[in-house]
Tab-separated table of C-alpha atoms in Angstrom:
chain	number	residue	atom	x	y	z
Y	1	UNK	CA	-121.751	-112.973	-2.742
Y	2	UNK	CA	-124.334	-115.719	-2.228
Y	3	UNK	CA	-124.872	-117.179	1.507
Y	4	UNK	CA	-123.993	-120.181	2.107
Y	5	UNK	CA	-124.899	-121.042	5.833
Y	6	UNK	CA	-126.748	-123.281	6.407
Y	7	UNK	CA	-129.501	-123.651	9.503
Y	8	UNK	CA	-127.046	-125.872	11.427
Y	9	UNK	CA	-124.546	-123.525	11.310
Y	10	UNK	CA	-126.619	-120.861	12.980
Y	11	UNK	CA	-125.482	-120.267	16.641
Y	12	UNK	CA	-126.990	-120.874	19.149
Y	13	UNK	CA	-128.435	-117.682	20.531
Y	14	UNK	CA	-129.752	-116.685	16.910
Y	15	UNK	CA	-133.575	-115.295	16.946
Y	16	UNK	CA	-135.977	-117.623	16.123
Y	17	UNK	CA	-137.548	-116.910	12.120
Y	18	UNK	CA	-139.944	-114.399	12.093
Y	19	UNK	CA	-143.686	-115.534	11.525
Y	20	UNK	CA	-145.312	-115.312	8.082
Y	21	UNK	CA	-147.391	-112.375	8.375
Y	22	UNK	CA	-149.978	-113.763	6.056
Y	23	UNK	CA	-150.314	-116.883	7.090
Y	24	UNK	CA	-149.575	-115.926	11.420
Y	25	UNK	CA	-146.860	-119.018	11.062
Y	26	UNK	CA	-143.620	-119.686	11.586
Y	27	UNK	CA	-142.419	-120.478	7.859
Y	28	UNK	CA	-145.768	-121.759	6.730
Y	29	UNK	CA	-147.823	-120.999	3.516
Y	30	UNK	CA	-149.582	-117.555	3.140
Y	31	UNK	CA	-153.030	-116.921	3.327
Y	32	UNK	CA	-155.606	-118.352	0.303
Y	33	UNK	CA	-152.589	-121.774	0.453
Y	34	UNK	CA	-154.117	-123.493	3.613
Y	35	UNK	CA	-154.173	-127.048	3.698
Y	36	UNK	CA	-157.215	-128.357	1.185
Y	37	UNK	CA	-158.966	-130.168	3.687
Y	38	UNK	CA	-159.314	-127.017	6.307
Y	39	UNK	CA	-160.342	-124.914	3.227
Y	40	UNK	CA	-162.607	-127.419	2.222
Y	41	UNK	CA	-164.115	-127.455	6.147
Y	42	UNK	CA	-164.259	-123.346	5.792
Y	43	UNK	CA	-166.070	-124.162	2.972
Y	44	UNK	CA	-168.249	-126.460	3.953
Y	45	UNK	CA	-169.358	-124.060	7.016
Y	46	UNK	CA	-169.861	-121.140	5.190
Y	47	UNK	CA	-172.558	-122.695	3.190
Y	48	UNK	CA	-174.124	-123.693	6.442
Y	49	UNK	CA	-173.764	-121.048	7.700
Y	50	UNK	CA	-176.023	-119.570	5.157
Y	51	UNK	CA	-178.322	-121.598	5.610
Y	52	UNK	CA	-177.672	-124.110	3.156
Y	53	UNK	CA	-177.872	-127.538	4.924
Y	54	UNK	CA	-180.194	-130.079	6.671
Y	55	UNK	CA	-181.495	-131.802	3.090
Y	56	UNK	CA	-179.563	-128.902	0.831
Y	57	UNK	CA	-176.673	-131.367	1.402
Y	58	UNK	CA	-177.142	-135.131	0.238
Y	59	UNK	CA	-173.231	-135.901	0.215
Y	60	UNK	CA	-169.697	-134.402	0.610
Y	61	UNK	CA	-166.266	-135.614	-1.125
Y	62	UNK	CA	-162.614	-134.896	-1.218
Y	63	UNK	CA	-161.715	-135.394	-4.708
Y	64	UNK	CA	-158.387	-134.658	-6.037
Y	65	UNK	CA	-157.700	-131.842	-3.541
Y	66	UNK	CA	-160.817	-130.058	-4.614
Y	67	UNK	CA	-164.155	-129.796	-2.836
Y	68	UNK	CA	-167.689	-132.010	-4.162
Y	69	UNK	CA	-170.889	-131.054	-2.881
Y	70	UNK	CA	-173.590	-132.728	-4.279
Y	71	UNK	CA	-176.759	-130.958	-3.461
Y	72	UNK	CA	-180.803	-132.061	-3.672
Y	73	UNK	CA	-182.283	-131.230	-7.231
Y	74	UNK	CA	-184.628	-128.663	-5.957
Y	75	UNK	CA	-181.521	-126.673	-4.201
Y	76	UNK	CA	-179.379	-126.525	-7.381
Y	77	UNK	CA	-180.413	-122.981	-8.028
Y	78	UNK	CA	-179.812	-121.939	-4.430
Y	79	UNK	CA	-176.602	-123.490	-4.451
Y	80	UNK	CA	-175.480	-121.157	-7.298
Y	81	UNK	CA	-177.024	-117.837	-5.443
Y	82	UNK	CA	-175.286	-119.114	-2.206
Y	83	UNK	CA	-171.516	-119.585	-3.873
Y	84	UNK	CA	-171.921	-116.275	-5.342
Y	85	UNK	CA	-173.595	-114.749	-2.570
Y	86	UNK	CA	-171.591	-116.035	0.374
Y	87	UNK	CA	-168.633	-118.150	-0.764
Y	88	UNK	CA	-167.291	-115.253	-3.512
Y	89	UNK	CA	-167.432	-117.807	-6.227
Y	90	UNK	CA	-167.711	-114.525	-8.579
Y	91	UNK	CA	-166.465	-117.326	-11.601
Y	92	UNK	CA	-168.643	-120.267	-12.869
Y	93	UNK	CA	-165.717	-122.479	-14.592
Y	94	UNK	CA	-168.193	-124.460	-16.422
Y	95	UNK	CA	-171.796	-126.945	-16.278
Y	96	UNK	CA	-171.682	-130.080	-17.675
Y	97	UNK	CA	-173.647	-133.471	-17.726
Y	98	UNK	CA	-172.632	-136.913	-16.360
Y	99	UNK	CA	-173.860	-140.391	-17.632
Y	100	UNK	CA	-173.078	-142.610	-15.510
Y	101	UNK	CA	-173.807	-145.843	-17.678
Y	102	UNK	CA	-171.548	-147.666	-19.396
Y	103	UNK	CA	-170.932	-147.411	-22.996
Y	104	UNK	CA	-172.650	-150.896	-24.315
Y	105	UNK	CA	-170.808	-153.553	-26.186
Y	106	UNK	CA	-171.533	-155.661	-28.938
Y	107	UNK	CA	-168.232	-157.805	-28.815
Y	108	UNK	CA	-164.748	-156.258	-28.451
Y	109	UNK	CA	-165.091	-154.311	-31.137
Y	110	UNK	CA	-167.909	-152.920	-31.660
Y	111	UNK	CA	-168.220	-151.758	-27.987
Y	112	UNK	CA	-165.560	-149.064	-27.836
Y	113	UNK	CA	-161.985	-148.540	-26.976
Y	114	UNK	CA	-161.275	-152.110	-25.392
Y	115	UNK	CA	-157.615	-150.853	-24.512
Y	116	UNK	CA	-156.557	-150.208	-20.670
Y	117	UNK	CA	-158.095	-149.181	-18.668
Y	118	UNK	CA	-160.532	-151.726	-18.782
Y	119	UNK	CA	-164.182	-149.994	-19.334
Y	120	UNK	CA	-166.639	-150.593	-16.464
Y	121	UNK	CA	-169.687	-152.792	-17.496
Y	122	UNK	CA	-171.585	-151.441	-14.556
Y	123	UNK	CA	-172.509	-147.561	-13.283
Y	124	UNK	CA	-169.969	-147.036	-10.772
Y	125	UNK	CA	-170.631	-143.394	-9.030
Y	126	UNK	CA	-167.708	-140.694	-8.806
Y	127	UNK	CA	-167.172	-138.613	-5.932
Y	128	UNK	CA	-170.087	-137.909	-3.777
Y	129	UNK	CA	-172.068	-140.992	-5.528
Y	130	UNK	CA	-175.566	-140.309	-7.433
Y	131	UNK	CA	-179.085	-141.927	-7.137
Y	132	UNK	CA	-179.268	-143.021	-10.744
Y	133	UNK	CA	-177.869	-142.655	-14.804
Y	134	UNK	CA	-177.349	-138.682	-14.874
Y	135	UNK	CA	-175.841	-135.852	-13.322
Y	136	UNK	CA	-175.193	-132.387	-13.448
Y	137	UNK	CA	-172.272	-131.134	-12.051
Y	138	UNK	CA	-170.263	-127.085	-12.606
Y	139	UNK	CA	-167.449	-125.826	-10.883
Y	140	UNK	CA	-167.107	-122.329	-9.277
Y	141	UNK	CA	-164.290	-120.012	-8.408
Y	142	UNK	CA	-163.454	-117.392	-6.485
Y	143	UNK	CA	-160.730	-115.246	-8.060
Y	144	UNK	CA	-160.218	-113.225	-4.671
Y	145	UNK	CA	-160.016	-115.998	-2.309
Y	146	UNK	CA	-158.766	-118.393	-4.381
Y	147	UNK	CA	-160.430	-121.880	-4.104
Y	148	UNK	CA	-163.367	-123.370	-5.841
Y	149	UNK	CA	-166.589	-125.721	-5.284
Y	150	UNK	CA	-167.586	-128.521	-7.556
Y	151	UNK	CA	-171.681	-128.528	-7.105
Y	152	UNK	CA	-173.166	-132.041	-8.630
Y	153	UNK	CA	-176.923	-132.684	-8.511
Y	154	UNK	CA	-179.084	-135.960	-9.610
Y	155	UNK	CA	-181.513	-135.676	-12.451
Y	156	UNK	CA	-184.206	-137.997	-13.300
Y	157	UNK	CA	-183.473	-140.488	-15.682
Y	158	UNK	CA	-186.322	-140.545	-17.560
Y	159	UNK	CA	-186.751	-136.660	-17.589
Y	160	UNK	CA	-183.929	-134.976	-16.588
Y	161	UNK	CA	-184.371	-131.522	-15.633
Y	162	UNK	CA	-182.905	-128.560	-13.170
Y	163	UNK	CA	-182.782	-125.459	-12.861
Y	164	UNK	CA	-181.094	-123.158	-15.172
Y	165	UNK	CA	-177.890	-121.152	-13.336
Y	166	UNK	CA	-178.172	-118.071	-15.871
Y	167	UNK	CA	-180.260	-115.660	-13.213
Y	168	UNK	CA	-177.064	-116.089	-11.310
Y	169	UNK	CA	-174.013	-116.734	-13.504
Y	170	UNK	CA	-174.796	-115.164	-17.356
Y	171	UNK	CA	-171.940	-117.393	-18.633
Y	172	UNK	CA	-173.968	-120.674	-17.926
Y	173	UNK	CA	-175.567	-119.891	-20.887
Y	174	UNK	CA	-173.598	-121.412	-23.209
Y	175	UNK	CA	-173.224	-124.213	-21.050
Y	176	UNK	CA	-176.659	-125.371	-20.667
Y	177	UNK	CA	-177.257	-125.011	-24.106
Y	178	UNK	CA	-174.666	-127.608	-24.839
Y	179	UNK	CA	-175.923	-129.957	-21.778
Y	180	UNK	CA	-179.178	-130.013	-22.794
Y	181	UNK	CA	-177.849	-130.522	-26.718
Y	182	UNK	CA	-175.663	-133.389	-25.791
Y	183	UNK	CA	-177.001	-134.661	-23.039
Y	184	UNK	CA	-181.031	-134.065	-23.781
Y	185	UNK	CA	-181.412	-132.250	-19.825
Y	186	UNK	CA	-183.771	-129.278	-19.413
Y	187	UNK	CA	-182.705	-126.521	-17.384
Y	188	UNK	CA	-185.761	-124.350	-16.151
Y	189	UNK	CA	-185.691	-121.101	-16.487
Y	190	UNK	CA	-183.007	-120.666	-19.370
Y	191	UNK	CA	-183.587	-118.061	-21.440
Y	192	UNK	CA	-183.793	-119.619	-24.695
Y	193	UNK	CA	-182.142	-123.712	-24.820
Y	194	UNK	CA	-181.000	-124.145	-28.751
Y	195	UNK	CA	-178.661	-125.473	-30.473
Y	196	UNK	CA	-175.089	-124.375	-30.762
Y	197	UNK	CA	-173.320	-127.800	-32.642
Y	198	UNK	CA	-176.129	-129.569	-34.261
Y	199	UNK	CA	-178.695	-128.513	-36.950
Y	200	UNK	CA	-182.032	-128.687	-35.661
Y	201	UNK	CA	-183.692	-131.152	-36.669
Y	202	UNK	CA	-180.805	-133.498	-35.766
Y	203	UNK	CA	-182.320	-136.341	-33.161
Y	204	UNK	CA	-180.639	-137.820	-30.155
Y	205	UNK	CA	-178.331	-136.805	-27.661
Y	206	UNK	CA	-174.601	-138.092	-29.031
Y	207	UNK	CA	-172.926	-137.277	-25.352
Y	208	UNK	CA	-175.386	-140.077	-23.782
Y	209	UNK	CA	-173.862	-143.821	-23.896
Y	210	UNK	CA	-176.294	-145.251	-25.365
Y	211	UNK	CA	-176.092	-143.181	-28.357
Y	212	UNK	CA	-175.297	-144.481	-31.321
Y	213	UNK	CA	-172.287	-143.570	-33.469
Y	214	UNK	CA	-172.502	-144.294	-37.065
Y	215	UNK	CA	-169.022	-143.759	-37.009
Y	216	UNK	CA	-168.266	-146.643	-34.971
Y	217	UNK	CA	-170.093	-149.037	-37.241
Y	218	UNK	CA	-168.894	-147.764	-40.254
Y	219	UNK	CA	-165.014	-148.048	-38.902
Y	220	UNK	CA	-164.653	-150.267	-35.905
Y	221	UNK	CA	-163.669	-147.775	-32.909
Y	222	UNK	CA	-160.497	-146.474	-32.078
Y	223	UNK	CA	-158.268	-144.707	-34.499
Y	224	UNK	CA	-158.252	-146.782	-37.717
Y	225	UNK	CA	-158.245	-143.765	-39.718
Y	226	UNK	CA	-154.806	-144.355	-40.486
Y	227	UNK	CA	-155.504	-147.507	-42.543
Y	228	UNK	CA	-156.789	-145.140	-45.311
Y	229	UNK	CA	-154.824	-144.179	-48.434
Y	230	UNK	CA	-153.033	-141.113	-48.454
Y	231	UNK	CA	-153.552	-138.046	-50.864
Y	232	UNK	CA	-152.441	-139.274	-54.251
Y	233	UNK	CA	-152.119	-142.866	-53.303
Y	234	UNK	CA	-154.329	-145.608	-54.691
Y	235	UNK	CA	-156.865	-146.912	-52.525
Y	236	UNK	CA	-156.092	-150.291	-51.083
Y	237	UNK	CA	-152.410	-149.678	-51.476
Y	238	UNK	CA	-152.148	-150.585	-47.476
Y	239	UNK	CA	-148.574	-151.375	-45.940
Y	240	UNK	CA	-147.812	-154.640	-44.408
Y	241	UNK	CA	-148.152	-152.722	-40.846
Y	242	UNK	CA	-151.813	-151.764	-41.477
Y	243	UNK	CA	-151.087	-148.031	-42.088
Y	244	UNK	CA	-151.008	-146.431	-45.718
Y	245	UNK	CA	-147.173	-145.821	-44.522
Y	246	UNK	CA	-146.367	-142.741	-47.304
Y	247	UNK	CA	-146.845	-139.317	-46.247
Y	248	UNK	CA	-147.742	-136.706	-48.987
Y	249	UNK	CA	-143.754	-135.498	-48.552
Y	250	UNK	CA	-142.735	-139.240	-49.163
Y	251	UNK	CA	-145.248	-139.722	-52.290
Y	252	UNK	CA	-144.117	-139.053	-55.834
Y	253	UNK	CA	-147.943	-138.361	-56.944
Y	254	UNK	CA	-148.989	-134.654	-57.000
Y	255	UNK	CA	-151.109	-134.265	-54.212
Y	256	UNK	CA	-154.765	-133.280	-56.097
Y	257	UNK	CA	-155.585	-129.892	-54.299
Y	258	UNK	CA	-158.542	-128.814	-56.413
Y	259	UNK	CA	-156.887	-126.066	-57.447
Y	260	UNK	CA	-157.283	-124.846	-61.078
């Protein structure tokens, strides 16, 4: 039979709870659940603590209940050896690039998605800021003590380099490779930076904003795809709506499959 006494009803004289052996509170969350914000500060003074500080450390943020450290470009390596080392990040989540400047516009159109929210038309910096256009950022875990860092460091907009994190963490290959394919940033020391998406001889870098799409000149940019005929449906054959508005289970045309 379930319980159904409440706390008020307790008397009196009843023992107080007992404290949460894990956590050494009275009915508060077990160890690795702390509040963010003292994790983050037992975070924060670990990597001290191990000597990574004084100009290691260019800027600190909260950021959706996780921890930002942006770090100086020449520390970006250490900052890898040091969450392994001393934090028990044992997990690099990913690397990626930021740029930081807005996509350009050539009317409402051909500028991008014009729907909310309203694009910025100037670089406004995320959480810990940046010096200039491009960033690299990764996020580490620790699968024993359960929290994570996100690391961010400025590159150099005209050449953007760093450090490559594969001496430390062997699965940032993969990620580098498609930084420095998408993004055009060298990482020094990476074991061999090709390409995993594009052909090789392919020019540019299509993750940076000022790259342009063909796509988005040949079909103005977002989603107009569905103004195109369906399988088995004449072309131009459009409904009033601006959609081809027959699906291939609606259409009384074979669909053409290729097939002999």
């Amino acid at each position: 039979m379930a319980d159904d006494t409440s706390p008020d009803d307790a008397p009196e004289d009843a023992p107080a709870p007992e404290p949460n052996p894990a956590s050494g509170q009275q009915g508060g969350p077990p160890a690795g659940e702390s509040e963010p914000m003292e994790q983050h500060d037992a975070l924060l003074a670990l990597l001290k603590g191990a000597g990574f500080n004084g100009n290691a450390i260019v800027e600190t943020a909260d950021a959706h209940g996780g921890l930002v450290v942006r770090v100086a470009n020449a520390q970006w390596k250490r900052a890898a050896e040091v969450a392994k080392e001393h934090l028990a990040c044992d997990y690099l989540s990913f690397i990626s690039g930021i740029d930081w400047q807005p996509a350009p516009r050539e009317g409402d159109e051909a500028g991008g998605d014009s729907s909310a929210p309203v694009q910025p038309t100037e670089m406004t910096f995320g959480a810990a800021g940046s010096a200039g256009r491009f960033q690299v950022f990764a996020h580490v875990q620790s699968t024993t003590k359960h929290w994570g860092v996100t690391f961010k460091t400025d590159v150099d907009d005209a050449d953007p380099r760093v450090e490559s994190w594969v001496p430390v963490y062997a699965g940032a290959d993969w990620h580098e490779r498609e930084c420095w394919e998408m993004y055009g940033f060298t990482f020094d020391g990476h074991p061999s930076l090709r390409h995993l998406y594009l052909p090789f001889e392919f020019e540019g870098h299509p993750l940076r904003k000022d790259y342009s799409l063909l796509a988005r000149f040949v079909k103005p940019w977002p989603g107009l795809v569905d103004v195109e005929p369906m399988p088995g449906e004449p072309a131009g054959s459009e409904s009033p709506e601006g959609s081809a508005g027959v699906t291939p289970a609606e259409s009384s045309e074979p669909l053409e499959t290729g097939e002999a």
